[in-house]
Coordinates of C-alpha atoms in Angstrom, one line a residue:
Chain A
X995 CA 10.7 1.3 8.6
X996 CA 9.5 -2.1 9.6
X997 CA 7.1 -2.3 12.3
X998 CA 7.1 -5.7 14.1
X999 CA 6.4 -7.2 17.5
X1000 CA 9.4 -8.3 19.8
X1001 CA 7.8 -11.7 19.9
X1002 CA 8.3 -12.1 16.3
X1003 CA 12.0 -11.1 16.4
X1004 CA 12.5 -13.6 19.4
X1005 CA 11.0 -16.4 17.3
X1006 CA 13.2 -15.7 14.2
X1007 CA 16.3 -15.2 16.4
X1008 CA 15.5 -18.6 18.2
X1009 CA 15.1 -20.4 14.8
X1010 CA 18.4 -18.8 13.5
X1011 CA 20.2 -20.0 16.8
X1012 CA 18.9 -23.3 16.7
X1013 CA 19.9 -23.8 12.8
X1014 CA 23.4 -22.7 13.2
X1015 CA 25.8 -23.1 11.5
X1016 CA 23.4 -23.4 8.6
X1017 CA 21.7 -20.4 7.5
X1018 CA 17.8 -20.3 8.7
X1019 CA 15.0 -18.9 6.3
X1020 CA 11.3 -18.1 6.7
X1021 CA 8.7 -15.4 5.9
X1022 CA 6.1 -13.5 7.8
X1023 CA 2.9 -13.0 6.1
X1024 CA 0.4 -10.1 6.7
X1025 CA -2.8 -9.1 4.8
X1026 CA -1.8 -7.8 1.3
X1027 CA -1.0 -4.1 1.4
X1028 CA -1.2 -3.9 5.2
X1029 CA 2.6 -4.1 5.7
X1030 CA 1.9 -5.5 9.0
X1031 CA 3.8 -8.7 9.5
X1032 CA 1.4 -11.3 11.7
X1033 CA 2.0 -15.1 10.6
X1034 CA 5.5 -16.1 10.7
X1035 CA 5.9 -19.3 8.8
X1036 CA 9.8 -21.0 9.3
X1037 CA 10.8 -22.5 5.6
X1038 CA 12.9 -25.6 5.0
X1039 CA 16.6 -24.7 3.8
X1040 CA 17.1 -27.2 1.2
X1041 CA 20.9 -25.9 0.7
X1042 CA 21.4 -27.0 4.2
X1043 CA 24.5 -24.5 4.1
X1044 CA 26.5 -22.2 6.0
X1045 CA 26.8 -19.6 3.3
X1046 CA 23.2 -20.1 1.4
X1047 CA 19.7 -20.5 1.6
X1048 CA 16.9 -21.7 -0.5
X1049 CA 13.3 -22.4 0.0
X1050 CA 11.9 -25.9 -0.5
X1051 CA 10.1 -25.6 -3.7
X1052 CA 7.1 -27.8 -3.0
X1053 CA 7.0 -26.0 0.4
X1054 CA 7.1 -22.7 -1.1
X1055 CA 4.2 -23.4 -3.7
X1056 CA 2.1 -24.6 -0.7
X1057 CA 2.9 -21.6 1.4
X1058 CA 2.5 -19.0 -1.5
X1059 CA -1.2 -20.7 -2.4
X1060 CA -2.1 -20.5 0.9
X1061 CA -1.3 -16.9 1.3
X1062 CA -3.1 -16.4 -1.9
X1063 CA -6.3 -18.1 -0.5
X1064 CA -5.9 -16.0 2.8
X1065 CA -5.3 -12.6 0.9
X1066 CA -1.9 -12.5 2.1
X1067 CA 1.5 -11.5 0.9
X1068 CA 5.0 -11.9 2.5
X1069 CA 5.7 -8.6 4.4
X1070 CA 8.9 -10.1 5.8
X1071 CA 11.3 -12.5 4.2
X1072 CA 14.1 -13.5 6.7
X1073 CA 17.4 -15.6 6.8
X1074 CA 20.4 -15.6 8.7
X1075 CA 24.1 -14.9 8.1
X1076 CA 26.2 -17.5 10.3
X1077 CA 29.7 -16.4 9.3
X1078 CA 29.0 -12.7 8.4
X1079 CA 27.3 -9.4 9.1
X1080 CA 23.7 -9.1 8.7
X1081 CA 24.0 -7.1 5.4
X1082 CA 22.4 -8.5 2.1
X1083 CA 25.4 -10.5 0.1
X1084 CA 25.6 -10.5 -3.5
X1085 CA 23.2 -13.4 -4.0
X1086 CA 20.9 -11.9 -1.8
X1087 CA 20.5 -8.8 -3.8
X1088 CA 20.6 -11.0 -7.2
X1089 CA 17.8 -13.2 -6.1
X1090 CA 15.5 -10.8 -4.4
X1091 CA 12.3 -10.9 -6.1
X1092 CA 9.6 -9.3 -3.7
X1093 CA 9.9 -5.7 -4.0
X1094 CA 7.1 -4.9 -1.6
X1095 CA 9.0 -7.1 1.2
X1096 CA 11.1 -6.3 4.1
X1097 CA 14.3 -8.7 4.0
X1098 CA 15.7 -9.1 7.2
X1099 CA 18.7 -10.6 8.0
X1100 CA 19.8 -11.9 11.5
X1101 CA 23.5 -12.6 12.3
X1102 CA 24.6 -15.4 14.6
X1103 CA 28.1 -15.0 14.5
X1104 CA 30.0 -14.2 17.8
X1105 CA 30.9 -10.7 16.6
X1106 CA 27.5 -9.6 15.6
X1107 CA 26.1 -12.1 17.9
X1108 CA 21.8 -11.8 17.2
X1109 CA 22.0 -8.5 15.3
X1110 CA 19.0 -8.1 13.2
X1111 CA 18.7 -5.6 10.2
X1112 CA 16.2 -5.0 7.7
X1113 CA 16.4 -4.0 4.2
X1114 CA 14.3 -3.3 1.2
X1115 CA 15.7 -4.7 -2.1
X1116 CA 14.3 -3.3 -5.2
X1117 CA 15.8 -3.9 -8.7
X1118 CA 19.4 -4.7 -7.3
X1119 CA 19.3 -1.5 -5.0
X1120 CA 19.7 -2.4 -1.0
X1121 CA 18.1 0.5 1.3
X1122 CA 18.5 -0.4 4.9
X1123 CA 15.5 0.6 7.0
X1124 CA 14.9 1.1 11.0
X1125 CA 13.2 -1.6 12.8
X1126 CA 10.5 -0.5 15.1
X1127 CA 9.5 -3.1 17.6
X1128 CA 6.2 -2.3 19.2
X1129 CA 3.8 -4.6 21.0
X1130 CA 0.8 -5.7 19.3
X1131 CA -1.7 -3.1 20.5
X1132 CA 0.8 -0.4 20.1
X1133 CA 1.6 -1.5 16.6
X1134 CA -1.8 -1.1 15.4
X1135 CA -2.1 2.4 17.0
X1136 CA 1.1 3.5 15.2
X1137 CA 0.0 2.1 12.2
X1138 CA -3.3 4.3 12.5
X1139 CA -1.2 7.6 13.1
X1140 CA 0.9 7.1 10.1
X1141 CA -2.2 6.9 7.9
X1142 CA -3.6 10.0 9.2
Chain B
X938 CA -8.5 -25.4 -24.2
X939 CA -7.8 -23.1 -21.1
X940 CA -4.8 -23.5 -18.9
X941 CA -4.3 -20.9 -16.0
X942 CA -1.0 -19.5 -15.5
X943 CA -0.5 -17.7 -12.1
X944 CA 2.0 -14.7 -12.3
X945 CA 4.2 -13.8 -9.7
X946 CA 4.2 -10.4 -8.1
X947 CA 7.5 -9.3 -9.9
X948 CA 6.1 -10.2 -13.2
X949 CA 2.9 -8.7 -13.2
X950 CA 4.1 -5.2 -14.6
X951 CA 4.6 -7.5 -17.7
X952 CA 1.0 -8.6 -17.6
X953 CA -0.6 -5.5 -17.4
X954 CA -1.0 -6.4 -13.4
X955 CA -3.1 -9.5 -14.2
X956 CA -2.6 -12.3 -11.8
X957 CA -3.6 -15.1 -14.0
X958 CA -3.6 -15.5 -17.4
X959 CA -5.5 -18.3 -19.5
X960 CA -3.5 -19.7 -22.5
X961 CA -3.4 -22.9 -24.3
X962 CA -0.7 -25.3 -25.1
X963 CA 0.6 -28.9 -24.8
X964 CA 3.7 -28.3 -22.9
X965 CA 5.0 -25.8 -20.5
X966 CA 7.4 -24.8 -23.5
X967 CA 4.2 -23.8 -25.4
X968 CA 2.7 -22.1 -22.4
X969 CA 5.8 -19.7 -22.4
X970 CA 6.0 -19.2 -26.0
X971 CA 2.3 -18.3 -26.0
X972 CA 2.8 -15.9 -22.9
X973 CA 5.7 -14.3 -24.7
X974 CA 3.3 -13.8 -27.7
X975 CA 0.7 -12.1 -25.5
X976 CA 3.1 -10.3 -22.9
X977 CA 6.7 -9.6 -24.7
X978 CA 9.5 -9.7 -22.4
X979 CA 8.4 -12.4 -20.0
X980 CA 10.2 -15.4 -21.5
X981 CA 13.8 -13.8 -20.9
X982 CA 12.7 -13.8 -17.4
X983 CA 11.9 -17.0 -17.1
X984 CA 14.5 -18.9 -19.4
X985 CA 18.2 -18.5 -20.2
X986 CA 19.9 -20.7 -23.0
X987 CA 16.5 -22.4 -23.6
X988 CA 16.7 -23.9 -20.0
X989 CA 14.4 -22.4 -16.9
X990 CA 16.6 -20.1 -15.0
X991 CA 18.2 -21.9 -11.9
X992 CA 16.1 -19.5 -9.5
X993 CA 12.7 -19.7 -11.3
X994 CA 10.2 -22.4 -10.1
X995 CA 7.3 -23.6 -12.4
X996 CA 4.9 -26.0 -11.0
X997 CA 2.4 -27.9 -13.1
X998 CA -0.6 -28.2 -10.8
X999 CA 1.4 -29.4 -7.5
X1000 CA 4.4 -30.5 -9.3
X1001 CA 7.8 -28.7 -9.7
X1002 CA 8.6 -29.3 -13.5
X1003 CA 12.4 -29.9 -12.5
X1004 CA 11.3 -33.4 -11.1
X1005 CA 9.0 -34.1 -14.2
X1006 CA 10.0 -33.3 -17.9
X1007 CA 11.1 -29.8 -17.5
X1008 CA 9.9 -27.6 -20.4
X1009 CA 8.5 -30.5 -22.0
X1010 CA 6.1 -31.2 -19.1
X1011 CA 2.7 -31.9 -20.7
X1012 CA -0.1 -29.8 -19.8
X1013 CA -4.0 -30.1 -20.4
X1014 CA -7.2 -28.1 -20.3
X1015 CA -8.1 -27.4 -16.6
X1016 CA -4.2 -27.5 -15.3
X1017 CA -2.8 -24.6 -13.7
X1018 CA 0.7 -23.5 -14.3
X1019 CA 2.4 -21.8 -11.4
X1020 CA 5.6 -19.4 -11.8
X1021 CA 7.1 -18.4 -8.7
X1022 CA 10.8 -17.0 -8.2
X1023 CA 12.8 -19.2 -5.9
X1024 CA 13.4 -17.6 -2.5
X1025 CA 17.1 -18.1 -2.0
X1026 CA 20.3 -15.9 -1.2
X1027 CA 23.6 -16.2 0.5

């Protein structure tokens, strides 16, 4: 299950709408091992495509270094589908390389307007998971309860 | 002699979970060969047909080797080599 604040979801949807019809992409970093997405970083899609996204390699290095320095990791890796449902494509599965991350997809098509779904992608296997939207303080409480 | 190689999360099972490995070599190609000597199986994750996989980024310090000399890119003592799977999809 992905526990995330409604605010972060809103920001991702707004970015996806703004960049439509091109695919948008980015990450939400959080403290390593915390499973709590905190710091949203929009990434540049160098593919500038309606059917593909790829992080800019220079920006990726910089962002990954910054996360390492702050003791963070990518908790959420998100992108949009501008002409299909919010379900991982063949390429999404093939190139997924962060087994600890929640892969979040936002669909900006008319038929799936602003639908947001989250998946784990590990060794080529896709597992959909529930997204639980909770406000900040409430999220902290839920995390504590789960640890009991 | 030491060049620091930063290993991405997904390849750490091949490096006994080490995030950084110290190696020697004169080019990125040497570094990959030496990495393979110590951690068998890592080379095939990085290269295909003698070329770096399209969705693997390798950097020497701040520079993506795609935009310098590829596997022939020179490295020297004190440099850091970073391997990062490119985040991409459809």
